[in-house]
CSV table of C-alpha atoms in Angstrom, one decimal:
chain,number,residue,atom,x,y,z
I,1,UNK,CA,0.0,0.0,0.0
I,2,UNK,CA,1.3,3.4,-0.9
I,3,UNK,CA,2.2,5.9,1.8
I,4,UNK,CA,-0.5,8.3,0.6
I,5,UNK,CA,-3.2,5.6,0.9
I,6,UNK,CA,-2.0,4.6,4.3
I,7,UNK,CA,-2.1,8.2,5.5
I,8,UNK,CA,-5.6,8.6,4.1
I,9,UNK,CA,-6.8,5.5,5.9
I,10,UNK,CA,-5.2,6.6,9.2
I,11,UNK,CA,-6.9,10.0,9.1
I,12,UNK,CA,-10.3,8.3,8.3
I,13,UNK,CA,-9.9,5.9,11.3
I,14,UNK,CA,-9.0,8.7,13.7
I,15,UNK,CA,-12.1,10.8,12.5
I,16,UNK,CA,-14.4,7.8,12.9
I,17,UNK,CA,-13.1,7.0,16.4
I,18,UNK,CA,-13.3,10.6,17.6
I,19,UNK,CA,-16.9,11.1,16.4
I,20,UNK,CA,-18.0,7.7,17.7
I,21,UNK,CA,-16.5,8.4,21.2
I,22,UNK,CA,-17.6,12.0,21.6
I,23,UNK,CA,-20.6,12.8,23.7
I,24,UNK,CA,-23.7,13.9,21.8
I,25,UNK,CA,-23.9,17.6,21.5
I,26,UNK,CA,-27.3,19.3,21.9
I,27,UNK,CA,-28.7,22.7,21.2
I,28,UNK,CA,-29.6,25.1,24.0
I,29,UNK,CA,-33.3,24.3,23.3
I,30,UNK,CA,-32.6,20.6,23.7
I,31,UNK,CA,-30.7,21.2,26.9
I,32,UNK,CA,-33.6,23.1,28.3
I,33,UNK,CA,-36.1,20.4,27.3
I,34,UNK,CA,-33.9,17.8,28.9
I,35,UNK,CA,-33.6,19.9,32.1
I,36,UNK,CA,-37.4,20.4,32.1
I,37,UNK,CA,-37.9,16.6,31.8
I,38,UNK,CA,-35.6,16.0,34.7
I,39,UNK,CA,-37.2,18.6,36.8
I,40,UNK,CA,-40.6,17.3,35.9
I,41,UNK,CA,-39.6,13.7,36.7
I,42,UNK,CA,-38.0,14.8,40.0
I,43,UNK,CA,-41.1,16.6,40.9
I,44,UNK,CA,-43.2,13.6,40.0
I,45,UNK,CA,-41.0,11.4,42.1
I,46,UNK,CA,-41.3,13.8,45.0
I,47,UNK,CA,-45.1,13.9,44.7
I,48,UNK,CA,-45.3,10.1,44.4
I,49,UNK,CA,-43.4,9.7,47.6
I,50,UNK,CA,-45.5,12.3,49.3
I,51,UNK,CA,-48.7,10.7,48.1
I,52,UNK,CA,-47.6,7.2,49.1
I,53,UNK,CA,-46.5,8.4,52.5
I,54,UNK,CA,-49.8,10.2,53.2
I,55,UNK,CA,-51.8,7.4,51.6
I,56,UNK,CA,-50.7,4.9,54.3
I,57,UNK,CA,-53.0,6.6,56.7
I,58,UNK,CA,-55.8,6.8,54.1
I,59,UNK,CA,-55.3,3.1,53.4
I,60,UNK,CA,-55.6,2.3,57.1
I,61,UNK,CA,-58.8,4.4,57.3
I,62,UNK,CA,-60.3,2.6,54.3
I,63,UNK,CA,-59.7,-0.7,56.1
I,64,UNK,CA,-61.4,0.4,59.3
I,65,UNK,CA,-65.0,-0.3,60.2
I,66,UNK,CA,-67.4,2.5,61.1
I,67,UNK,CA,-67.2,1.4,64.8
I,68,UNK,CA,-63.5,1.6,64.8
I,69,UNK,CA,-63.5,5.1,63.2
I,70,UNK,CA,-66.1,6.3,65.7
I,71,UNK,CA,-64.1,4.9,68.6
I,72,UNK,CA,-61.1,7.1,67.6
I,73,UNK,CA,-63.3,10.2,68.1
I,74,UNK,CA,-63.7,9.5,71.8
I,75,UNK,CA,-61.3,9.7,74.8
I,76,UNK,CA,-62.9,8.2,77.9
I,77,UNK,CA,-62.3,8.3,81.6
I,78,UNK,CA,-62.3,5.1,83.7
I,79,UNK,CA,-63.6,4.1,87.1
I,80,UNK,CA,-61.3,2.7,89.7
I,81,UNK,CA,-57.6,2.0,89.9
I,82,UNK,CA,-57.4,-1.2,87.8
I,83,UNK,CA,-58.7,-2.5,84.5
I,84,UNK,CA,-62.3,-3.5,85.0
I,85,UNK,CA,-65.1,-4.9,82.7
I,86,UNK,CA,-66.2,-1.3,81.8
I,87,UNK,CA,-62.8,0.0,80.7
I,88,UNK,CA,-62.2,-3.4,78.9
I,89,UNK,CA,-65.5,-3.1,77.1
I,90,UNK,CA,-64.7,0.4,75.9
I,91,UNK,CA,-61.6,-1.1,74.2
I,92,UNK,CA,-63.0,-4.4,72.9
I,93,UNK,CA,-66.6,-3.4,72.1
I,94,UNK,CA,-66.3,0.4,71.4
I,95,UNK,CA,-62.8,0.8,70.1
I,96,UNK,CA,-62.1,4.0,72.0
I,97,UNK,CA,-59.2,6.1,70.8
I,98,UNK,CA,-57.8,6.7,74.3
I,99,UNK,CA,-58.2,7.2,78.0
I,100,UNK,CA,-57.7,10.1,80.5
I,101,UNK,CA,-56.7,9.3,84.1
I,102,UNK,CA,-57.5,11.4,87.2
I,103,UNK,CA,-56.2,11.3,90.8
I,104,UNK,CA,-59.0,8.9,91.7
I,105,UNK,CA,-57.4,6.4,89.3
I,106,UNK,CA,-53.9,6.8,90.8
I,107,UNK,CA,-52.8,5.5,94.2
I,108,UNK,CA,-49.1,4.9,93.8
I,109,UNK,CA,-46.3,4.2,91.3
I,110,UNK,CA,-46.7,0.4,91.1
I,111,UNK,CA,-50.5,0.5,90.7
I,112,UNK,CA,-50.3,3.3,88.1
I,113,UNK,CA,-47.8,1.3,86.0
I,114,UNK,CA,-50.0,-1.8,86.2
I,115,UNK,CA,-53.1,0.1,85.2
I,116,UNK,CA,-51.6,1.8,82.2
I,117,UNK,CA,-49.9,-1.4,81.0
I,118,UNK,CA,-53.1,-3.4,81.3
I,119,UNK,CA,-54.9,-0.8,79.1
I,120,UNK,CA,-52.1,-1.0,76.5
I,121,UNK,CA,-52.0,-4.8,76.6
I,122,UNK,CA,-55.8,-5.1,76.2
I,123,UNK,CA,-55.8,-2.7,73.3
I,124,UNK,CA,-52.9,-4.3,71.5
I,125,UNK,CA,-54.8,-7.6,71.4
I,126,UNK,CA,-57.8,-6.0,69.7
I,127,UNK,CA,-56.4,-3.1,67.6
I,128,UNK,CA,-53.3,-2.0,65.6
I,129,UNK,CA,-54.0,1.6,66.5
I,130,UNK,CA,-52.3,2.6,69.8
I,131,UNK,CA,-54.2,4.4,72.6
I,132,UNK,CA,-54.0,8.0,73.5
I,133,UNK,CA,-53.2,8.0,77.3
I,134,UNK,CA,-53.7,11.4,78.7
I,135,UNK,CA,-53.6,13.3,82.0
I,136,UNK,CA,-54.0,16.8,83.4
I,137,UNK,CA,-50.5,17.5,84.6
I,138,UNK,CA,-49.9,21.3,84.9
I,139,UNK,CA,-48.0,21.6,88.1
I,140,UNK,CA,-49.3,23.2,91.2
I,141,UNK,CA,-52.8,22.2,92.3
I,142,UNK,CA,-53.6,20.5,89.0
I,143,UNK,CA,-51.4,17.4,89.4
I,144,UNK,CA,-52.4,13.7,89.3
I,145,UNK,CA,-48.9,12.3,90.0
I,146,UNK,CA,-48.5,10.0,93.0
I,147,UNK,CA,-47.2,11.5,96.2
I,148,UNK,CA,-43.8,10.0,95.6
I,149,UNK,CA,-43.1,12.8,93.1
I,150,UNK,CA,-41.9,16.2,94.3
I,151,UNK,CA,-44.4,18.9,93.5
I,152,UNK,CA,-43.8,21.3,90.6
I,153,UNK,CA,-44.8,24.9,91.0
I,154,UNK,CA,-48.0,26.5,89.8
I,155,UNK,CA,-47.9,28.3,86.4
I,156,UNK,CA,-48.4,31.6,88.4
I,157,UNK,CA,-45.1,30.9,90.2
I,158,UNK,CA,-43.4,30.1,86.9
I,159,UNK,CA,-44.8,33.4,85.6
I,160,UNK,CA,-43.3,35.2,88.6
I,161,UNK,CA,-39.8,33.9,87.6
I,162,UNK,CA,-40.7,34.9,84.0
I,163,UNK,CA,-37.8,33.0,82.4
I,164,UNK,CA,-38.4,31.1,79.2
I,165,UNK,CA,-35.6,28.6,79.9
I,166,UNK,CA,-37.1,27.9,83.3
I,167,UNK,CA,-40.5,27.3,81.7
I,168,UNK,CA,-39.0,25.0,79.1
I,169,UNK,CA,-37.4,22.9,81.8
I,170,UNK,CA,-40.6,22.8,83.8
I,171,UNK,CA,-42.3,21.4,80.6
I,172,UNK,CA,-39.5,19.0,80.2
I,173,UNK,CA,-40.0,17.7,83.7
I,174,UNK,CA,-43.7,17.4,83.2
I,175,UNK,CA,-42.9,15.3,80.1
I,176,UNK,CA,-40.5,13.1,82.0
I,177,UNK,CA,-43.1,12.4,84.6
I,178,UNK,CA,-45.6,11.3,82.0
I,179,UNK,CA,-43.0,9.2,80.2
I,180,UNK,CA,-42.3,7.5,83.6
I,181,UNK,CA,-45.7,5.8,83.4
I,182,UNK,CA,-46.2,5.5,79.6
I,183,UNK,CA,-48.7,8.4,79.2
I,184,UNK,CA,-48.5,10.2,75.8
I,185,UNK,CA,-50.7,13.3,76.2
I,186,UNK,CA,-50.4,16.1,78.7
I,187,UNK,CA,-53.5,18.3,78.8
I,188,UNK,CA,-51.3,21.3,79.4
I,189,UNK,CA,-50.2,24.1,79.4
I,190,UNK,CA,-52.9,26.5,80.2
I,191,UNK,CA,-52.8,29.4,77.7
I,192,UNK,CA,-55.6,31.4,79.5
I,193,UNK,CA,-54.8,35.0,80.5
I,194,UNK,CA,-55.8,35.5,84.2
I,195,UNK,CA,-57.6,38.8,83.3
I,196,UNK,CA,-60.6,38.5,85.6
I,197,UNK,CA,-59.8,38.6,89.4
I,198,UNK,CA,-63.2,36.9,90.1
I,199,UNK,CA,-62.3,33.9,88.0
I,200,UNK,CA,-62.9,30.8,90.2
I,201,UNK,CA,-61.2,28.2,88.0
I,202,UNK,CA,-58.1,29.6,86.4
I,203,UNK,CA,-56.3,31.8,88.8
I,204,UNK,CA,-52.8,30.4,89.6
I,205,UNK,CA,-53.1,27.9,86.7
I,206,UNK,CA,-52.3,30.9,84.4
I,207,UNK,CA,-48.8,32.2,83.8
I,208,UNK,CA,-50.0,35.8,84.2
I,209,UNK,CA,-52.4,38.6,83.5
I,210,UNK,CA,-51.1,39.7,80.1
I,211,UNK,CA,-50.8,38.1,76.6
I,212,UNK,CA,-47.1,38.6,76.3
I,213,UNK,CA,-46.1,36.6,79.4
I,214,UNK,CA,-48.6,33.9,78.8
I,215,UNK,CA,-47.5,33.5,75.2
I,216,UNK,CA,-43.8,33.4,76.0
I,217,UNK,CA,-43.9,31.0,79.0
I,218,UNK,CA,-46.8,28.9,77.6
I,219,UNK,CA,-44.9,28.2,74.4
I,220,UNK,CA,-41.7,27.4,76.2
I,221,UNK,CA,-43.6,24.9,78.5
I,222,UNK,CA,-45.3,23.4,75.5
I,223,UNK,CA,-41.9,22.9,73.7
I,224,UNK,CA,-40.5,21.4,76.9
I,225,UNK,CA,-43.3,18.8,77.1
I,226,UNK,CA,-42.9,18.0,73.4
I,227,UNK,CA,-39.1,17.5,73.9
I,228,UNK,CA,-40.0,14.3,75.8
I,229,UNK,CA,-42.1,13.0,72.9
I,230,UNK,CA,-45.3,13.8,74.8
I,231,UNK,CA,-48.2,15.5,73.0
I,232,UNK,CA,-48.9,18.9,74.5
I,233,UNK,CA,-52.5,20.2,74.5
I,234,UNK,CA,-52.9,24.0,74.8
I,235,UNK,CA,-56.1,25.0,76.6
I,236,UNK,CA,-58.8,26.4,77.1
I,237,UNK,CA,-59.6,27.9,73.7
I,238,UNK,CA,-60.6,30.6,73.1
I,239,UNK,CA,-59.7,31.7,76.6
I,240,UNK,CA,-61.2,30.9,80.0
I,241,UNK,CA,-59.4,33.7,81.9
I,242,UNK,CA,-62.1,36.4,81.6
I,243,UNK,CA,-64.9,34.4,83.2
I,244,UNK,CA,-66.6,34.5,86.6
I,245,UNK,CA,-68.2,31.0,86.4
I,246,UNK,CA,-66.5,27.6,86.7
I,247,UNK,CA,-67.5,25.6,83.7
I,248,UNK,CA,-67.3,22.5,85.8
I,249,UNK,CA,-70.4,23.8,87.5
I,250,UNK,CA,-72.2,26.0,85.0
I,251,UNK,CA,-72.0,27.7,81.7
I,252,UNK,CA,-69.8,30.8,81.7
I,253,UNK,CA,-71.1,33.7,79.5
I,254,UNK,CA,-68.6,36.2,78.0
I,255,UNK,CA,-69.7,39.4,76.3
I,256,UNK,CA,-66.3,40.1,74.6
I,257,UNK,CA,-66.3,41.0,71.0
I,258,UNK,CA,-64.0,39.4,68.4
I,259,UNK,CA,-61.7,42.4,68.3
I,260,UNK,CA,-61.3,42.2,72.1
I,261,UNK,CA,-60.5,38.5,71.9
I,262,UNK,CA,-58.1,39.1,69.0
I,263,UNK,CA,-56.2,41.7,70.9
I,264,UNK,CA,-56.0,39.7,74.2
I,265,UNK,CA,-57.3,36.1,74.7
I,266,UNK,CA,-56.5,34.8,71.3
I,267,UNK,CA,-52.9,36.0,71.2
I,268,UNK,CA,-51.3,33.1,73.3
I,269,UNK,CA,-53.3,30.5,71.3
I,270,UNK,CA,-52.4,32.1,67.9
I,271,UNK,CA,-48.7,32.3,69.0
I,272,UNK,CA,-48.7,28.6,70.1
I,273,UNK,CA,-50.3,27.5,66.9
I,274,UNK,CA,-47.6,29.3,64.9
I,275,UNK,CA,-45.0,27.5,67.1
I,276,UNK,CA,-46.3,24.1,66.3
I,277,UNK,CA,-49.1,23.3,68.7
I,278,UNK,CA,-50.5,19.8,67.9
I,279,UNK,CA,-53.7,19.7,70.0
I,280,UNK,CA,-56.1,22.4,71.2
I,281,UNK,CA,-58.7,21.9,73.9
I,282,UNK,CA,-61.8,23.9,73.5
I,283,UNK,CA,-63.7,25.3,76.5
I,284,UNK,CA,-67.4,25.3,77.3
I,285,UNK,CA,-67.9,29.1,77.2
I,286,UNK,CA,-70.7,31.0,75.6
I,287,UNK,CA,-69.3,34.0,73.6
I,288,UNK,CA,-72.5,35.7,72.8
I,289,UNK,CA,-71.0,38.2,70.3
I,290,UNK,CA,-69.6,35.4,68.2
I,291,UNK,CA,-72.2,32.7,68.7
I,292,UNK,CA,-75.2,33.5,71.0
I,293,UNK,CA,-76.6,30.0,70.8
I,294,UNK,CA,-73.8,27.5,71.3
I,295,UNK,CA,-70.7,27.5,73.6
I,296,UNK,CA,-67.3,27.4,72.0
I,297,UNK,CA,-67.1,23.6,72.2
I,298,UNK,CA,-70.2,23.3,70.0
I,299,UNK,CA,-69.9,26.4,67.9
I,300,UNK,CA,-69.1,26.2,64.2
I,301,UNK,CA,-68.4,29.9,64.2
I,302,UNK,CA,-65.6,29.3,66.8
I,303,UNK,CA,-64.3,25.9,65.9
I,304,UNK,CA,-64.3,26.1,62.1
I,305,UNK,CA,-64.6,29.9,61.5
I,306,UNK,CA,-62.2,31.1,64.2
I,307,UNK,CA,-59.8,28.2,65.1
I,308,UNK,CA,-59.5,26.5,61.7
I,309,UNK,CA,-59.8,29.4,59.3
I,310,UNK,CA,-58.7,32.6,61.0
I,311,UNK,CA,-56.0,31.0,63.2
I,312,UNK,CA,-55.2,28.3,60.6
I,313,UNK,CA,-55.0,25.4,63.0
I,314,UNK,CA,-54.7,22.1,61.2
I,315,UNK,CA,-54.1,19.8,64.2
I,316,UNK,CA,-56.4,17.9,66.5
I,317,UNK,CA,-59.2,19.7,68.3
I,318,UNK,CA,-60.5,18.1,71.5
I,319,UNK,CA,-63.4,19.3,73.7
I,320,UNK,CA,-63.1,19.8,77.4
I,321,UNK,CA,-64.9,17.2,79.4
I,322,UNK,CA,-68.5,16.8,78.2
I,323,UNK,CA,-69.7,15.7,81.6
I,324,UNK,CA,-69.0,19.1,83.1
I,325,UNK,CA,-71.8,21.2,84.4
I,326,UNK,CA,-71.6,23.7,81.5
I,327,UNK,CA,-72.8,20.9,79.2
I,328,UNK,CA,-74.6,18.5,81.5
I,329,UNK,CA,-76.9,21.1,82.9
I,330,UNK,CA,-77.9,22.6,79.6
I,331,UNK,CA,-77.7,19.9,76.9
I,332,UNK,CA,-78.0,16.2,76.3
I,333,UNK,CA,-74.4,15.0,76.4
I,334,UNK,CA,-74.7,12.6,73.5
I,335,UNK,CA,-76.4,15.2,71.3
I,336,UNK,CA,-74.0,17.9,72.3
I,337,UNK,CA,-71.2,15.5,71.3
I,338,UNK,CA,-72.6,15.1,67.8
I,339,UNK,CA,-73.1,18.9,67.5
I,340,UNK,CA,-69.5,19.4,68.5
I,341,UNK,CA,-68.2,17.0,65.9
I,342,UNK,CA,-70.4,18.7,63.2
I,343,UNK,CA,-69.1,22.1,64.3
I,344,UNK,CA,-65.5,21.0,63.9
I,345,UNK,CA,-64.1,19.1,66.8
I,346,UNK,CA,-62.1,15.9,66.2
I,347,UNK,CA,-62.2,14.2,69.7
I,348,UNK,CA,-65.0,14.2,72.3
I,349,UNK,CA,-63.6,14.0,75.9
I,350,UNK,CA,-66.0,12.1,78.2
I,351,UNK,CA,-64.3,11.8,81.5
I,352,UNK,CA,-66.9,10.3,83.8
I,353,UNK,CA,-69.6,7.6,83.7
I,354,UNK,CA,-69.5,4.5,81.5
I,355,UNK,CA,-73.1,5.0,80.5
I,356,UNK,CA,-72.2,8.5,79.3
I,357,UNK,CA,-69.3,7.2,77.2
I,358,UNK,CA,-71.5,4.5,75.6
I,359,UNK,CA,-74.3,6.9,74.9
I,360,UNK,CA,-72.0,9.3,73.2
I,361,UNK,CA,-70.5,6.6,71.0
I,362,UNK,CA,-73.9,5.2,70.0
I,363,UNK,CA,-75.3,8.6,69.2
I,364,UNK,CA,-72.3,9.4,66.9
I,365,UNK,CA,-73.0,6.1,65.1
I,366,UNK,CA,-76.6,7.0,64.7
I,367,UNK,CA,-75.6,10.4,63.3
I,368,UNK,CA,-73.3,8.7,60.9
I,369,UNK,CA,-75.9,6.2,59.7
I,370,UNK,CA,-78.6,8.8,59.1
I,371,UNK,CA,-75.9,11.1,57.5
I,372,UNK,CA,-76.3,13.9,60.1
I,373,UNK,CA,-72.6,13.4,60.4
I,374,UNK,CA,-71.0,12.6,57.1
I,375,UNK,CA,-68.6,9.7,56.6
I,376,UNK,CA,-66.3,12.2,54.8
I,377,UNK,CA,-66.0,14.4,57.9
I,378,UNK,CA,-65.5,11.3,60.1
I,379,UNK,CA,-62.6,10.2,57.9
I,380,UNK,CA,-61.1,13.6,57.9
I,381,UNK,CA,-61.2,13.6,61.7
I,382,UNK,CA,-59.7,10.1,62.0
I,383,UNK,CA,-57.0,11.1,59.5
I,384,UNK,CA,-55.9,14.0,61.8
I,385,UNK,CA,-56.0,11.7,64.8
I,386,UNK,CA,-53.9,8.9,63.2
I,387,UNK,CA,-51.5,11.5,61.7
I,388,UNK,CA,-50.8,12.8,65.2
I,389,UNK,CA,-50.4,9.3,66.7
I,390,UNK,CA,-47.9,8.5,63.9
I,391,UNK,CA,-46.1,11.8,64.4
I,392,UNK,CA,-45.3,10.9,68.0
I,393,UNK,CA,-44.7,7.3,67.1
I,394,UNK,CA,-47.2,6.1,69.7
I,395,UNK,CA,-47.1,2.4,70.6
I,396,UNK,CA,-48.9,0.2,73.1
I,397,UNK,CA,-45.5,-0.9,74.5
I,398,UNK,CA,-45.6,-1.7,78.2
I,399,UNK,CA,-43.6,0.7,80.4
I,400,UNK,CA,-41.2,-0.5,83.0
I,401,UNK,CA,-40.6,1.0,86.4
I,402,UNK,CA,-37.9,3.6,86.8
I,403,UNK,CA,-36.3,5.4,89.6
I,404,UNK,CA,-38.4,8.3,90.7
I,405,UNK,CA,-35.4,9.8,92.6
I,406,UNK,CA,-33.9,10.9,89.3
I,407,UNK,CA,-36.8,13.1,88.4
I,408,UNK,CA,-37.1,14.4,92.0
I,409,UNK,CA,-33.5,15.3,92.0
I,410,UNK,CA,-33.9,17.2,88.7
I,411,UNK,CA,-36.9,19.1,90.1
I,412,UNK,CA,-34.9,20.1,93.2
I,413,UNK,CA,-32.0,21.3,91.2
I,414,UNK,CA,-34.2,23.3,88.8
I,415,UNK,CA,-36.2,25.0,91.6
I,416,UNK,CA,-33.0,25.8,93.6
I,417,UNK,CA,-31.5,27.4,90.5
I,418,UNK,CA,-34.5,29.7,89.6
I,419,UNK,CA,-36.6,30.2,92.7
I,420,UNK,CA,-34.1,30.7,95.5
């Protein structure tokens, strides 16, 4: 082969190799289209994951019976200091979503552990949805802990110190106390402003008499409770501070306008919601200038119009106890429960009386069957409830006894640092 021919072949080979191995070039338009496709695909992947994640709860709800869904809408009290046939029936026959315990249910550390563990064990045999287990543990005079625990100060005393770090650590200790037994909800802190000196029920349960101090210390306490994986419930929406009647005994009537509420009572609640409140307890208070027919716990104007829409709260709404005088003396408890759910609540709290609890559950079922309460709204409520249980990773795992001295020592150190 001639040198010229060899050179020509070599050049051709090099060109073919270079072109074959070079990456494909694209125009700017093609680049943009490719980028758009990637962005679109990435977005689709994101949405698919998001959809699948949220759909796990929807799938669970779709597999639930109507009775199981209705049960999630109720938290019940129990009688006595041990699991009895009534509390067992509330789990096995009525599928209640949880229980609240009071001082009458708590004698000592060993008994309390045994009671809570028996509730969890019974539920785990009949349901794959863990129980809410709640208690009013505020510190001061509203405490259900056994006497073996050192007392925590009132919210008023915490307000006197007026230190957010102190409040946070008080909340943290409240959470530790609840964890000690296996509770998962603390119906605290109180976000009411103690604005009425004639108020017979709030008083030293409030952090103070102005919105700023209640907001600051209430939010800090809420965050402290949550730091221990305990659900915090801010209460008593839309504010029980400016009342002169105890709602345990009768129905408080408040004449405040929306503007007055907005500029005082609502500020701590609004602030707490913006700071991640998960659950709000609504009071039995008649606010005549917002709803002159129904108390807050039964009022669509307040539950949906004010709490959901104006304050943009998307978490779980629970009533105060429906066996309190404010409801019991003025309404049928079971019909009030249905009206409350229709108005916007998610959970009905029925603290006393097995017959009351059963009547409420049966009335909700009747309302669902005759479509007074839509299945769609029930599913939405159950969704919020299961979402919260998932968020805090609730399980019906038995708790084991711990050393109470560790908590008591921490309480002593904290009080010595800030109150002496």
